[in-house]
Amino acid sequence: MYPFNGRKKGETKKDMQYCNYTLQTEAEGEIDEMSFQIARVLRPASKEIIFLCIGSDRSTGDSFGPLVGTMLRENQVPYHVFGTLAEPVHALNLKSVLKEIKKQFKNPFIFGIDACLGGYHQIGSIILTKGPFSPGEAMNKSLPELGDYHLKAVVNYLDPLLPKQSLNETRLDTVMNLAKITTRIIVKSLK
């Protein structure tokens, strides 16, 4: 979310953003709309589909991805899931996991899932976007761009001076609620 550099030249933020859900509204219609949009993305995919859930269980805010990955596996989604609480995909192993994915699958469709930081008014938002994203961008980490589509949850505000502190001081309740709703949206999209 902050900063939003994953755009292609000439592409506006509006072109990339498909759907937005916010915890404050908890509207069933927004959940249905996001599920519908994800179904539209996944159903025609002729490639093997991979949910790549990025994050670490060692930071509250960054645990969103592994929580979603764990919940997707518990719900037995019919796709490959990389990144769970037991086997997280994070900055230290992302490159090796991507190599393993490329070795196992020929040109897969990667659906990235990650936490992000944003403005105060964005906390609790779930954003579905077409195209790749750069994990660790708020932490100024240089990691490979990934994903054909990605879903990000704004878990806390971005403190430009102390972004790591923003992630570490994120409320677990916020992360858990976002992970549960994200899992519900994805599972609903597969029905």
Short mmCIF file of N, CA and C in Angstrom, two decimals, residues 19-170:
data_model
loop_
_atom_site.label_atom_id
_atom_site.label_comp_id
_atom_site.label_asym_id
_atom_site.label_seq_id
_atom_site.Cartn_x
_atom_site.Cartn_y
_atom_site.Cartn_z
N CYS A 19 -10.86 -4.56 -5.89
CA CYS A 19 -11.84 -4.67 -4.83
C CYS A 19 -11.23 -4.27 -3.51
N ASN A 20 -12.05 -3.74 -2.63
CA ASN A 20 -11.56 -3.29 -1.35
C ASN A 20 -12.60 -3.65 -0.29
N TYR A 21 -12.15 -4.27 0.77
CA TYR A 21 -13.02 -4.62 1.89
C TYR A 21 -12.47 -3.93 3.13
N THR A 22 -13.33 -3.47 4.01
CA THR A 22 -12.88 -2.80 5.22
C THR A 22 -13.53 -3.43 6.44
N LEU A 23 -12.74 -3.70 7.47
CA LEU A 23 -13.27 -4.29 8.71
C LEU A 23 -14.35 -3.42 9.35
N GLN A 24 -14.22 -2.10 9.20
CA GLN A 24 -15.19 -1.21 9.85
C GLN A 24 -16.60 -1.42 9.33
N THR A 25 -16.75 -1.73 8.04
CA THR A 25 -18.09 -1.86 7.49
C THR A 25 -18.66 -3.25 7.69
N GLU A 26 -17.80 -4.27 7.62
CA GLU A 26 -18.21 -5.66 7.75
C GLU A 26 -19.45 -5.98 6.91
N ALA A 27 -19.51 -5.40 5.72
CA ALA A 27 -20.66 -5.60 4.84
C ALA A 27 -20.54 -6.92 4.10
N GLU A 28 -21.58 -7.72 4.18
CA GLU A 28 -21.59 -9.01 3.49
C GLU A 28 -21.49 -8.81 1.98
N GLY A 29 -22.05 -7.71 1.49
CA GLY A 29 -21.97 -7.42 0.06
C GLY A 29 -20.54 -7.22 -0.42
N GLU A 30 -19.71 -6.60 0.41
CA GLU A 30 -18.30 -6.41 0.04
C GLU A 30 -17.56 -7.74 0.02
N ILE A 31 -17.88 -8.62 0.96
CA ILE A 31 -17.27 -9.96 0.98
C ILE A 31 -17.68 -10.72 -0.28
N ASP A 32 -18.98 -10.67 -0.62
CA ASP A 32 -19.46 -11.34 -1.83
C ASP A 32 -18.79 -10.79 -3.08
N GLU A 33 -18.65 -9.46 -3.16
CA GLU A 33 -18.04 -8.83 -4.32
C GLU A 33 -16.58 -9.25 -4.47
N MET A 34 -15.84 -9.24 -3.36
CA MET A 34 -14.44 -9.63 -3.44
C MET A 34 -14.32 -11.12 -3.79
N SER A 35 -15.18 -11.97 -3.23
CA SER A 35 -15.18 -13.40 -3.57
C SER A 35 -15.47 -13.60 -5.05
N PHE A 36 -16.43 -12.84 -5.57
CA PHE A 36 -16.77 -12.92 -6.99
C PHE A 36 -15.58 -12.52 -7.85
N GLN A 37 -14.90 -11.44 -7.47
CA GLN A 37 -13.74 -10.98 -8.25
C GLN A 37 -12.61 -12.01 -8.22
N ILE A 38 -12.37 -12.62 -7.07
CA ILE A 38 -11.32 -13.64 -6.98
C ILE A 38 -11.71 -14.87 -7.82
N ALA A 39 -12.99 -15.25 -7.77
CA ALA A 39 -13.46 -16.37 -8.59
C ALA A 39 -13.25 -16.08 -10.07
N ARG A 40 -13.51 -14.85 -10.48
CA ARG A 40 -13.31 -14.45 -11.89
C ARG A 40 -11.84 -14.55 -12.29
N VAL A 41 -10.96 -14.33 -11.35
CA VAL A 41 -9.52 -14.40 -11.61
C VAL A 41 -9.05 -15.85 -11.66
N LEU A 42 -9.51 -16.67 -10.72
CA LEU A 42 -9.00 -18.03 -10.58
C LEU A 42 -9.62 -19.04 -11.56
N ARG A 43 -10.90 -18.91 -11.85
CA ARG A 43 -11.58 -19.92 -12.67
C ARG A 43 -10.99 -20.07 -14.08
N PRO A 44 -10.73 -18.97 -14.78
CA PRO A 44 -10.20 -19.16 -16.14
C PRO A 44 -8.70 -19.48 -16.19
N ALA A 45 -8.03 -19.47 -15.06
CA ALA A 45 -6.59 -19.72 -15.06
C ALA A 45 -6.30 -21.14 -15.52
N SER A 46 -5.55 -21.25 -16.61
CA SER A 46 -5.22 -22.58 -17.14
C SER A 46 -3.93 -23.11 -16.51
N LYS A 47 -3.26 -22.27 -15.75
CA LYS A 47 -2.01 -22.66 -15.10
C LYS A 47 -2.32 -23.23 -13.71
N GLU A 48 -1.31 -23.89 -13.14
CA GLU A 48 -1.46 -24.34 -11.75
C GLU A 48 -1.51 -23.11 -10.86
N ILE A 49 -2.44 -23.09 -9.91
CA ILE A 49 -2.63 -21.94 -9.03
C ILE A 49 -1.89 -22.17 -7.72
N ILE A 50 -1.15 -21.14 -7.31
CA ILE A 50 -0.40 -21.19 -6.06
C ILE A 50 -0.76 -19.97 -5.22
N PHE A 51 -1.14 -20.21 -3.97
CA PHE A 51 -1.30 -19.12 -3.01
C PHE A 51 0.03 -19.00 -2.28
N LEU A 52 0.67 -17.86 -2.44
CA LEU A 52 1.96 -17.60 -1.81
C LEU A 52 1.74 -16.58 -0.70
N CYS A 53 1.72 -17.05 0.53
CA CYS A 53 1.38 -16.24 1.70
C CYS A 53 2.68 -15.80 2.39
N ILE A 54 2.99 -14.53 2.27
CA ILE A 54 4.27 -13.98 2.72
C ILE A 54 4.15 -13.44 4.15
N GLY A 55 5.17 -13.66 4.95
CA GLY A 55 5.22 -13.07 6.28
C GLY A 55 5.94 -13.96 7.28
N SER A 56 6.04 -13.45 8.48
CA SER A 56 6.74 -14.15 9.55
C SER A 56 5.88 -14.20 10.80
N ASP A 57 5.94 -15.32 11.50
CA ASP A 57 5.19 -15.44 12.75
C ASP A 57 5.93 -14.78 13.91
N ARG A 58 7.07 -14.18 13.64
CA ARG A 58 7.85 -13.52 14.69
C ARG A 58 7.50 -12.04 14.86
N SER A 59 6.60 -11.56 14.03
CA SER A 59 6.12 -10.18 14.12
C SER A 59 4.60 -10.22 14.02
N THR A 60 3.92 -9.61 14.95
CA THR A 60 2.46 -9.66 14.97
C THR A 60 1.87 -9.21 13.65
N GLY A 61 2.24 -8.03 13.17
CA GLY A 61 1.68 -7.51 11.93
C GLY A 61 2.03 -8.34 10.72
N ASP A 62 3.22 -8.88 10.71
CA ASP A 62 3.69 -9.65 9.56
C ASP A 62 3.17 -11.08 9.56
N SER A 63 2.44 -11.48 10.60
CA SER A 63 1.93 -12.85 10.67
C SER A 63 0.66 -13.05 9.86
N PHE A 64 0.14 -12.00 9.25
CA PHE A 64 -1.09 -12.10 8.45
C PHE A 64 -0.97 -13.18 7.37
N GLY A 65 0.08 -13.14 6.56
CA GLY A 65 0.25 -14.10 5.47
C GLY A 65 0.29 -15.54 5.96
N PRO A 66 1.18 -15.87 6.93
CA PRO A 66 1.22 -17.24 7.43
C PRO A 66 -0.09 -17.70 8.08
N LEU A 67 -0.80 -16.78 8.73
CA LEU A 67 -2.11 -17.14 9.30
C LEU A 67 -3.09 -17.52 8.19
N VAL A 68 -3.13 -16.72 7.13
CA VAL A 68 -4.03 -17.03 6.01
C VAL A 68 -3.63 -18.36 5.38
N GLY A 69 -2.33 -18.57 5.16
CA GLY A 69 -1.87 -19.83 4.58
C GLY A 69 -2.29 -21.03 5.42
N THR A 70 -2.14 -20.92 6.73
CA THR A 70 -2.55 -21.99 7.64
C THR A 70 -4.05 -22.23 7.54
N MET A 71 -4.83 -21.16 7.54
CA MET A 71 -6.29 -21.29 7.47
C MET A 71 -6.74 -21.86 6.12
N LEU A 72 -6.05 -21.49 5.04
CA LEU A 72 -6.40 -22.05 3.72
C LEU A 72 -6.15 -23.56 3.71
N ARG A 73 -5.04 -23.97 4.29
CA ARG A 73 -4.76 -25.42 4.36
C ARG A 73 -5.79 -26.13 5.24
N GLU A 74 -6.17 -25.51 6.37
CA GLU A 74 -7.18 -26.11 7.25
C GLU A 74 -8.52 -26.25 6.53
N ASN A 75 -8.81 -25.32 5.63
CA ASN A 75 -10.04 -25.37 4.84
C ASN A 75 -9.88 -26.22 3.59
N GLN A 76 -8.73 -26.83 3.42
CA GLN A 76 -8.43 -27.76 2.33
C GLN A 76 -8.74 -27.16 0.95
N VAL A 77 -8.23 -25.95 0.71
CA VAL A 77 -8.41 -25.36 -0.62
C VAL A 77 -7.72 -26.27 -1.64
N PRO A 78 -8.28 -26.38 -2.83
CA PRO A 78 -7.74 -27.33 -3.82
C PRO A 78 -6.52 -26.82 -4.59
N TYR A 79 -5.81 -25.86 -4.04
CA TYR A 79 -4.62 -25.31 -4.70
C TYR A 79 -3.41 -25.44 -3.78
N HIS A 80 -2.25 -25.23 -4.35
CA HIS A 80 -1.01 -25.29 -3.57
C HIS A 80 -0.91 -24.03 -2.70
N VAL A 81 -0.53 -24.21 -1.45
CA VAL A 81 -0.36 -23.10 -0.52
C VAL A 81 1.07 -23.12 0.01
N PHE A 82 1.78 -22.03 -0.19
CA PHE A 82 3.12 -21.86 0.36
C PHE A 82 3.05 -20.72 1.38
N GLY A 83 3.60 -20.94 2.57
CA GLY A 83 3.61 -19.92 3.61
C GLY A 83 2.54 -20.16 4.65
N THR A 84 2.93 -20.85 5.71
CA THR A 84 2.02 -21.13 6.82
C THR A 84 2.76 -20.79 8.12
N LEU A 85 2.07 -20.91 9.24
CA LEU A 85 2.73 -20.69 10.52
C LEU A 85 3.85 -21.70 10.75
N ALA A 86 3.63 -22.94 10.32
CA ALA A 86 4.63 -23.98 10.50
C ALA A 86 5.81 -23.81 9.54
N GLU A 87 5.53 -23.34 8.33
CA GLU A 87 6.56 -23.14 7.30
C GLU A 87 6.38 -21.78 6.64
N PRO A 88 6.75 -20.70 7.33
CA PRO A 88 6.53 -19.37 6.76
C PRO A 88 7.47 -19.07 5.58
N VAL A 89 6.98 -18.21 4.69
CA VAL A 89 7.79 -17.69 3.59
C VAL A 89 8.04 -16.22 3.91
N HIS A 90 9.30 -15.87 4.11
CA HIS A 90 9.65 -14.52 4.55
C HIS A 90 10.90 -14.04 3.82
N ALA A 91 11.40 -12.89 4.21
CA ALA A 91 12.53 -12.27 3.51
C ALA A 91 13.75 -13.18 3.41
N LEU A 92 14.00 -14.00 4.42
CA LEU A 92 15.20 -14.83 4.43
C LEU A 92 15.12 -16.05 3.52
N ASN A 93 13.90 -16.53 3.23
CA ASN A 93 13.79 -17.73 2.39
C ASN A 93 12.97 -17.53 1.12
N LEU A 94 12.51 -16.31 0.85
CA LEU A 94 11.64 -16.05 -0.29
C LEU A 94 12.28 -16.48 -1.61
N LYS A 95 13.53 -16.11 -1.82
CA LYS A 95 14.19 -16.44 -3.09
C LYS A 95 14.29 -17.95 -3.28
N SER A 96 14.61 -18.69 -2.23
CA SER A 96 14.72 -20.14 -2.37
C SER A 96 13.35 -20.79 -2.58
N VAL A 97 12.31 -20.24 -1.95
CA VAL A 97 10.95 -20.76 -2.16
C VAL A 97 10.51 -20.50 -3.60
N LEU A 98 10.80 -19.32 -4.13
CA LEU A 98 10.46 -19.02 -5.52
C LEU A 98 11.20 -19.95 -6.48
N LYS A 99 12.47 -20.26 -6.19
CA LYS A 99 13.23 -21.21 -7.02
C LYS A 99 12.56 -22.59 -6.98
N GLU A 100 12.14 -23.00 -5.79
CA GLU A 100 11.49 -24.31 -5.63
C GLU A 100 10.16 -24.34 -6.40
N ILE A 101 9.41 -23.26 -6.35
CA ILE A 101 8.14 -23.18 -7.09
C ILE A 101 8.41 -23.29 -8.58
N LYS A 102 9.41 -22.57 -9.07
CA LYS A 102 9.75 -22.62 -10.51
C LYS A 102 10.22 -24.02 -10.92
N LYS A 103 10.87 -24.71 -10.00
CA LYS A 103 11.35 -26.07 -10.28
C LYS A 103 10.18 -27.07 -10.33
N GLN A 104 9.21 -26.90 -9.42
CA GLN A 104 8.08 -27.84 -9.33
C GLN A 104 6.99 -27.58 -10.35
N PHE A 105 6.78 -26.31 -10.70
CA PHE A 105 5.64 -25.94 -11.53
C PHE A 105 6.10 -25.16 -12.76
N LYS A 106 5.51 -25.47 -13.89
CA LYS A 106 5.85 -24.76 -15.12
C LYS A 106 4.94 -23.55 -15.27
N ASN A 107 5.51 -22.36 -15.12
CA ASN A 107 4.79 -21.11 -15.30
C ASN A 107 3.47 -21.06 -14.51
N PRO A 108 3.52 -21.17 -13.17
CA PRO A 108 2.29 -21.18 -12.37
C PRO A 108 1.64 -19.80 -12.26
N PHE A 109 0.38 -19.80 -11.87
CA PHE A 109 -0.36 -18.57 -11.58
C PHE A 109 -0.18 -18.33 -10.09
N ILE A 110 0.55 -17.26 -9.73
CA ILE A 110 0.83 -17.00 -8.32
C ILE A 110 -0.09 -15.90 -7.80
N PHE A 111 -0.81 -16.25 -6.74
CA PHE A 111 -1.70 -15.33 -6.05
C PHE A 111 -1.02 -14.98 -4.73
N GLY A 112 -0.44 -13.79 -4.64
CA GLY A 112 0.29 -13.37 -3.45
C GLY A 112 -0.62 -12.84 -2.36
N ILE A 113 -0.27 -13.12 -1.13
CA ILE A 113 -1.02 -12.63 0.03
C ILE A 113 0.00 -12.10 1.03
N ASP A 114 -0.21 -10.84 1.48
CA ASP A 114 0.77 -10.22 2.37
C ASP A 114 0.10 -9.13 3.19
N ALA A 115 0.72 -8.81 4.30
CA ALA A 115 0.31 -7.67 5.12
C ALA A 115 0.96 -6.42 4.55
N CYS A 116 0.37 -5.27 4.82
CA CYS A 116 1.02 -4.02 4.45
C CYS A 116 0.64 -2.95 5.47
N LEU A 117 1.34 -1.85 5.38
CA LEU A 117 1.08 -0.69 6.24
C LEU A 117 0.48 0.41 5.39
N GLY A 118 -0.34 1.24 5.98
CA GLY A 118 -0.98 2.33 5.24
C GLY A 118 -1.30 3.48 6.16
N GLY A 119 -2.24 4.30 5.76
CA GLY A 119 -2.70 5.41 6.59
C GLY A 119 -3.65 4.91 7.67
N TYR A 120 -3.87 5.73 8.70
CA TYR A 120 -4.77 5.34 9.79
C TYR A 120 -6.14 4.93 9.27
N HIS A 121 -6.66 5.69 8.29
CA HIS A 121 -8.00 5.42 7.77
C HIS A 121 -8.06 4.12 6.95
N GLN A 122 -6.91 3.55 6.59
CA GLN A 122 -6.88 2.33 5.77
C GLN A 122 -6.76 1.06 6.61
N ILE A 123 -6.45 1.18 7.88
CA ILE A 123 -6.27 -0.01 8.73
C ILE A 123 -7.55 -0.85 8.69
N GLY A 124 -7.38 -2.14 8.45
CA GLY A 124 -8.53 -3.04 8.35
C GLY A 124 -9.01 -3.25 6.94
N SER A 125 -8.34 -2.65 5.95
CA SER A 125 -8.72 -2.82 4.56
C SER A 125 -8.04 -4.04 3.97
N ILE A 126 -8.75 -4.70 3.07
CA ILE A 126 -8.20 -5.81 2.29
C ILE A 126 -8.32 -5.38 0.84
N ILE A 127 -7.20 -5.42 0.13
CA ILE A 127 -7.17 -4.86 -1.22
C ILE A 127 -6.71 -5.94 -2.20
N LEU A 128 -7.53 -6.19 -3.20
CA LEU A 128 -7.21 -7.14 -4.27
C LEU A 128 -6.71 -6.34 -5.47
N THR A 129 -5.54 -6.72 -5.98
CA THR A 129 -4.92 -5.96 -7.05
C THR A 129 -4.32 -6.89 -8.10
N LYS A 130 -4.45 -6.49 -9.34
CA LYS A 130 -3.85 -7.23 -10.45
C LYS A 130 -2.37 -6.86 -10.54
N GLY A 131 -1.55 -7.85 -10.82
CA GLY A 131 -0.14 -7.60 -11.04
C GLY A 131 0.72 -7.96 -9.85
N PRO A 132 2.02 -7.86 -10.04
CA PRO A 132 2.96 -8.24 -8.98
C PRO A 132 3.08 -7.19 -7.89
N PHE A 133 3.68 -7.60 -6.77
CA PHE A 133 3.98 -6.68 -5.68
C PHE A 133 5.36 -7.00 -5.15
N SER A 134 5.91 -6.08 -4.37
CA SER A 134 7.23 -6.26 -3.78
C SER A 134 7.09 -6.43 -2.28
N PRO A 135 7.24 -7.66 -1.78
CA PRO A 135 7.17 -7.85 -0.32
C PRO A 135 8.28 -7.08 0.37
N GLY A 136 8.00 -6.62 1.57
CA GLY A 136 9.02 -5.94 2.37
C GLY A 136 9.32 -4.52 1.94
N GLU A 137 8.50 -3.97 1.07
CA GLU A 137 8.75 -2.62 0.54
C GLU A 137 8.76 -1.56 1.64
N ALA A 138 7.83 -1.65 2.58
CA ALA A 138 7.78 -0.67 3.66
C ALA A 138 9.02 -0.72 4.55
N MET A 139 9.67 -1.89 4.59
CA MET A 139 10.88 -2.07 5.39
C MET A 139 12.14 -1.77 4.58
N ASN A 140 11.94 -1.27 3.36
CA ASN A 140 13.05 -0.98 2.44
C ASN A 140 13.88 -2.22 2.12
N LYS A 141 13.22 -3.37 2.04
CA LYS A 141 13.90 -4.60 1.68
C LYS A 141 13.86 -4.77 0.16
N SER A 142 14.93 -5.25 -0.38
CA SER A 142 15.02 -5.49 -1.81
C SER A 142 14.72 -6.96 -2.09
N LEU A 143 13.44 -7.26 -2.31
CA LEU A 143 13.01 -8.63 -2.57
C LEU A 143 12.39 -8.68 -3.96
N PRO A 144 12.37 -9.87 -4.57
CA PRO A 144 11.82 -9.96 -5.93
C PRO A 144 10.33 -9.67 -5.97
N GLU A 145 9.90 -9.01 -7.06
CA GLU A 145 8.47 -8.82 -7.29
C GLU A 145 7.85 -10.17 -7.59
N LEU A 146 6.61 -10.37 -7.17
CA LEU A 146 5.96 -11.65 -7.44
C LEU A 146 4.46 -11.49 -7.52
N GLY A 147 3.84 -12.46 -8.15
CA GLY A 147 2.39 -12.54 -8.18
C GLY A 147 1.76 -12.08 -9.48
N ASP A 148 0.77 -12.84 -9.93
CA ASP A 148 -0.07 -12.42 -11.05
C ASP A 148 -1.18 -11.52 -10.54
N TYR A 149 -1.64 -11.83 -9.35
CA TYR A 149 -2.58 -11.01 -8.57
C TYR A 149 -2.07 -11.05 -7.15
N HIS A 150 -2.48 -10.07 -6.36
CA HIS A 150 -2.12 -10.13 -4.95
C HIS A 150 -3.20 -9.48 -4.10
N LEU A 151 -3.24 -9.95 -2.89
CA LEU A 151 -4.20 -9.44 -1.91
C LEU A 151 -3.39 -8.97 -0.72
N LYS A 152 -3.61 -7.71 -0.35
CA LYS A 152 -2.89 -7.16 0.80
C LYS A 152 -3.89 -6.69 1.85
N ALA A 153 -3.51 -6.87 3.09
CA ALA A 153 -4.33 -6.39 4.21
C ALA A 153 -3.54 -5.31 4.93
N VAL A 154 -4.18 -4.17 5.14
CA VAL A 154 -3.53 -3.07 5.87
C VAL A 154 -3.70 -3.36 7.36
N VAL A 155 -2.62 -3.78 7.99
CA VAL A 155 -2.68 -4.21 9.39
C VAL A 155 -2.40 -3.09 10.38
N ASN A 156 -1.72 -2.02 9.93
CA ASN A 156 -1.40 -0.91 10.82
C ASN A 156 -1.00 0.29 9.97
N TYR A 157 -0.79 1.42 10.63
CA TYR A 157 -0.35 2.62 9.94
C TYR A 157 1.14 2.55 9.67
N LEU A 158 1.57 3.27 8.66
CA LEU A 158 2.98 3.31 8.32
C LEU A 158 3.65 4.48 9.01
N ASP A 159 4.54 4.17 9.92
CA ASP A 159 5.38 5.20 10.53
C ASP A 159 6.64 5.23 9.66
N PRO A 160 6.82 6.30 8.86
CA PRO A 160 7.95 6.32 7.93
C PRO A 160 9.31 6.23 8.61
N LEU A 161 9.40 6.64 9.87
CA LEU A 161 10.68 6.57 10.58
C LEU A 161 10.92 5.21 11.21
N LEU A 162 9.85 4.55 11.65
CA LEU A 162 9.99 3.26 12.33
C LEU A 162 8.97 2.24 11.79
N PRO A 163 9.10 1.85 10.51
CA PRO A 163 8.10 0.92 9.96
C PRO A 163 8.10 -0.44 10.65
N LYS A 164 9.27 -0.92 11.08
CA LYS A 164 9.34 -2.21 11.76
C LYS A 164 8.57 -2.17 13.07
N GLN A 165 8.65 -1.04 13.77
CA GLN A 165 7.91 -0.89 15.02
C GLN A 165 6.41 -0.91 14.76
N SER A 166 5.98 -0.31 13.64
CA SER A 166 4.56 -0.34 13.27
C SER A 166 4.07 -1.77 13.11
N LEU A 167 4.88 -2.61 12.45
CA LEU A 167 4.49 -4.01 12.27
C LEU A 167 4.47 -4.75 13.61
N ASN A 168 5.50 -4.53 14.42
CA ASN A 168 5.60 -5.23 15.70
C ASN A 168 4.54 -4.80 16.71
N GLU A 169 4.06 -3.58 16.60
CA GLU A 169 3.06 -3.07 17.55
C GLU A 169 1.63 -3.21 17.04
N THR A 170 1.45 -4.00 16.00
CA THR A 170 0.12 -4.23 15.45
C THR A 170 -0.69 -5.09 16.40
#
